[in-house]
Coordinates of C-alpha atoms in Angstrom, one line a residue:
M1 CA -3.2 19.5 -19.2
I2 CA -3.7 19.1 -15.5
V3 CA -4.8 15.9 -13.7
Q4 CA -7.6 16.7 -11.2
L5 CA -6.6 16.0 -7.6
P6 CA -9.1 15.1 -4.9
S7 CA -10.6 18.1 -3.2
W8 CA -9.1 17.3 0.1
V9 CA -5.5 17.9 -1.2
S10 CA -5.8 21.6 -0.6
S11 CA -6.5 21.0 3.1
I12 CA -3.0 19.4 3.7
P13 CA -0.6 22.2 4.8
L14 CA 2.3 22.7 2.4
P15 CA 5.8 22.0 3.8
V16 CA 7.2 24.6 6.0
S17 CA 10.7 24.4 4.6
A18 CA 12.6 22.8 1.8
S19 CA 14.3 20.2 4.0
D20 CA 14.0 16.6 2.9
E21 CA 12.1 15.7 6.1
D22 CA 9.6 18.5 5.9
V23 CA 8.7 17.8 2.3
M24 CA 8.6 14.1 2.9
N25 CA 6.3 14.6 5.9
Y26 CA 4.0 16.5 3.5
V27 CA 4.1 13.7 0.9
I28 CA 3.5 11.0 3.5
E29 CA 0.5 12.9 4.8
L30 CA -0.9 13.1 1.3
A31 CA -0.5 9.3 1.0
R32 CA -2.1 8.8 4.4
A33 CA -5.0 11.1 3.4
N34 CA -5.4 9.3 0.1
V35 CA -6.0 6.1 2.0
R36 CA -8.2 7.7 4.6
H37 CA -10.4 9.3 2.0
A38 CA -10.4 6.1 -0.2
T39 CA -9.4 8.2 -3.2
G40 CA -6.6 5.9 -4.3
G41 CA -3.6 3.8 -3.3
P42 CA -1.1 4.5 -0.5
F43 CA 1.3 6.6 -2.6
A44 CA 2.0 10.4 -3.0
C45 CA 4.5 12.6 -4.6
A46 CA 5.5 16.3 -4.7
I47 CA 8.0 18.0 -7.0
V48 CA 9.6 21.1 -5.6
D49 CA 12.1 23.7 -6.6
D50 CA 15.3 24.6 -4.6
A51 CA 13.4 27.1 -2.5
G52 CA 10.8 24.5 -1.5
G53 CA 8.1 25.9 -3.8
V54 CA 5.7 23.1 -4.8
L55 CA 5.7 22.7 -8.6
G56 CA 3.4 19.7 -8.7
I57 CA 1.5 17.3 -6.5
G58 CA 0.4 13.8 -7.2
V59 CA -1.5 11.1 -5.4
N60 CA -2.3 7.7 -6.7
L61 CA -5.5 7.9 -8.7
V62 CA -5.5 4.5 -10.5
E63 CA -8.7 3.3 -8.8
Q64 CA -10.5 6.6 -8.9
T65 CA -9.8 7.2 -12.6
Q66 CA -9.6 3.5 -13.8
C67 CA -6.4 4.5 -15.5
S68 CA -3.3 2.4 -14.9
V69 CA -0.8 5.3 -15.6
F70 CA -2.1 7.6 -12.8
H71 CA 0.5 6.7 -10.3
A72 CA 1.5 9.5 -7.9
E73 CA 4.7 10.3 -9.7
M74 CA 3.0 10.5 -13.1
V75 CA 0.3 12.8 -11.7
A76 CA 2.9 15.0 -10.1
I77 CA 4.9 15.2 -13.3
V78 CA 1.9 16.1 -15.4
N79 CA 0.8 18.8 -12.9
A80 CA 4.3 20.2 -12.5
S81 CA 4.7 20.3 -16.3
D82 CA 1.5 22.3 -16.5
H83 CA 2.7 24.7 -13.8
Q84 CA 6.1 25.1 -15.5
A85 CA 4.6 25.2 -19.0
S86 CA 7.3 22.8 -20.0
W87 CA 8.1 19.2 -20.3
D88 CA 11.5 20.0 -18.7
L89 CA 10.8 20.5 -15.0
G90 CA 14.3 21.7 -14.4
I91 CA 14.0 24.6 -16.9
R92 CA 14.0 27.3 -14.2
G93 CA 16.4 25.5 -11.9
P94 CA 16.9 22.2 -10.1
A95 CA 13.8 20.3 -9.3
T96 CA 13.4 17.5 -6.8
L97 CA 10.8 14.7 -6.9
Y98 CA 9.8 13.4 -3.4
S99 CA 7.9 10.1 -3.4
S100 CA 6.5 8.1 -0.6
A101 CA 8.0 5.0 -2.2
E102 CA 10.6 4.0 -4.7
P103 CA 9.3 4.4 -8.3
C104 CA 7.7 1.4 -10.0
A105 CA 9.0 0.3 -13.5
M106 CA 6.7 2.7 -15.3
C107 CA 7.5 5.8 -13.2
M108 CA 11.2 4.9 -13.2
G109 CA 11.1 5.2 -16.9
A110 CA 9.3 8.6 -16.9
I111 CA 11.4 10.4 -14.3
P112 CA 14.6 10.9 -16.3
W113 CA 12.6 12.5 -19.1
S114 CA 10.9 14.9 -16.7
G115 CA 13.9 17.0 -16.1
V116 CA 14.1 16.5 -12.3
H117 CA 17.7 16.6 -10.9
R118 CA 17.1 14.7 -7.7
I119 CA 14.7 12.2 -6.3
V120 CA 14.0 11.5 -2.6
V121 CA 12.1 8.4 -1.6
A122 CA 10.7 7.0 1.7
A123 CA 9.7 3.3 1.4
R124 CA 11.7 0.9 -0.6
D125 CA 10.6 -1.4 -3.4
V126 CA 10.8 -4.4 -1.0
D127 CA 8.3 -2.6 1.3
V128 CA 5.8 -2.0 -1.5
R129 CA 6.1 -5.6 -2.7
A130 CA 5.7 -6.9 0.8
I131 CA 2.1 -5.7 1.0
G132 CA 1.4 -7.3 -2.4
F133 CA 1.9 -4.6 -5.2
D134 CA 3.8 -5.6 -8.4
E135 CA 6.4 -3.0 -9.1
G136 CA 7.4 -4.4 -12.4
V137 CA 10.9 -5.3 -13.7
K138 CA 13.4 -2.7 -12.6
P139 CA 17.2 -2.6 -13.0
I140 CA 18.9 -3.7 -9.8
D141 CA 21.4 -0.8 -10.2
W142 CA 18.7 1.8 -10.9
I143 CA 20.4 4.3 -8.5
D144 CA 23.6 4.2 -10.5
V145 CA 21.7 4.4 -13.8
Y146 CA 20.0 7.6 -12.5
R147 CA 23.3 9.1 -11.2
R148 CA 24.9 8.5 -14.7
R149 CA 22.0 10.5 -16.1
G150 CA 22.6 13.4 -13.6
I151 CA 19.9 12.5 -11.1
D152 CA 20.9 12.1 -7.5
V153 CA 18.9 9.7 -5.3
T154 CA 18.3 9.8 -1.6
R155 CA 16.6 6.9 0.1
D156 CA 14.9 6.0 3.3
V157 CA 13.8 9.5 4.3
L158 CA 11.0 8.8 6.9
R159 CA 10.9 5.2 5.6
D160 CA 9.1 3.8 8.7
D161 CA 6.3 6.4 8.4
A162 CA 5.8 5.5 4.7
V163 CA 5.8 1.8 5.5
A164 CA 3.1 2.4 8.1
V165 CA 0.9 4.0 5.4
L166 CA 1.4 1.0 3.1
R167 CA 0.6 -1.5 5.9
A168 CA -2.5 0.4 6.9
Y169 CA -3.7 0.4 3.3
A170 CA -3.2 -3.4 3.1
Q171 CA -4.7 -4.1 6.5
G172 CA -7.7 -2.0 5.6
G173 CA -8.4 -4.1 2.6
G174 CA -7.1 -1.7 0.0
L175 CA -7.1 -2.9 -3.6
L176 CA -3.7 -4.4 -4.5
Y177 CA -4.1 -4.1 -8.3
N178 CA -1.5 -5.8 -10.5
G179 CA -0.4 -7.8 -7.4

């Protein structure tokens, strides 16, 4: 099963290296383009292997599909699972999930079962809530919960750039569903 991404996704150049900043630049550009093309909310995600190979891409498709579960992380997990032919995205080695924002409650629940070994996020929960999105009820100690499950967390990678995308979306009148 693959979730169809907007046609413009292929026009965004893939990251040039496996560095956190390069991959996050790519993810933030996906989020920015999702807003610019009005194909969904201001969120994007990529799952990569240790060499920087992209296993799965996701952009928020909630509005476009009228389906509440098509958050960027969920779309990336589905597409990476299809690419890997496995529910365990770490089956061939460590996989890292890069997200333009901290996961909401739904995505937070799905990530540990996906097999990723690390997540890297840009904007924080407080940034997403500040523009009006409801992120759900999440454990305050979610980072420690993930670490106990063997998932490392890195925060604030290009946070200001991701927050700018969130603000542009809100200022442009983007739909703040569940807000």
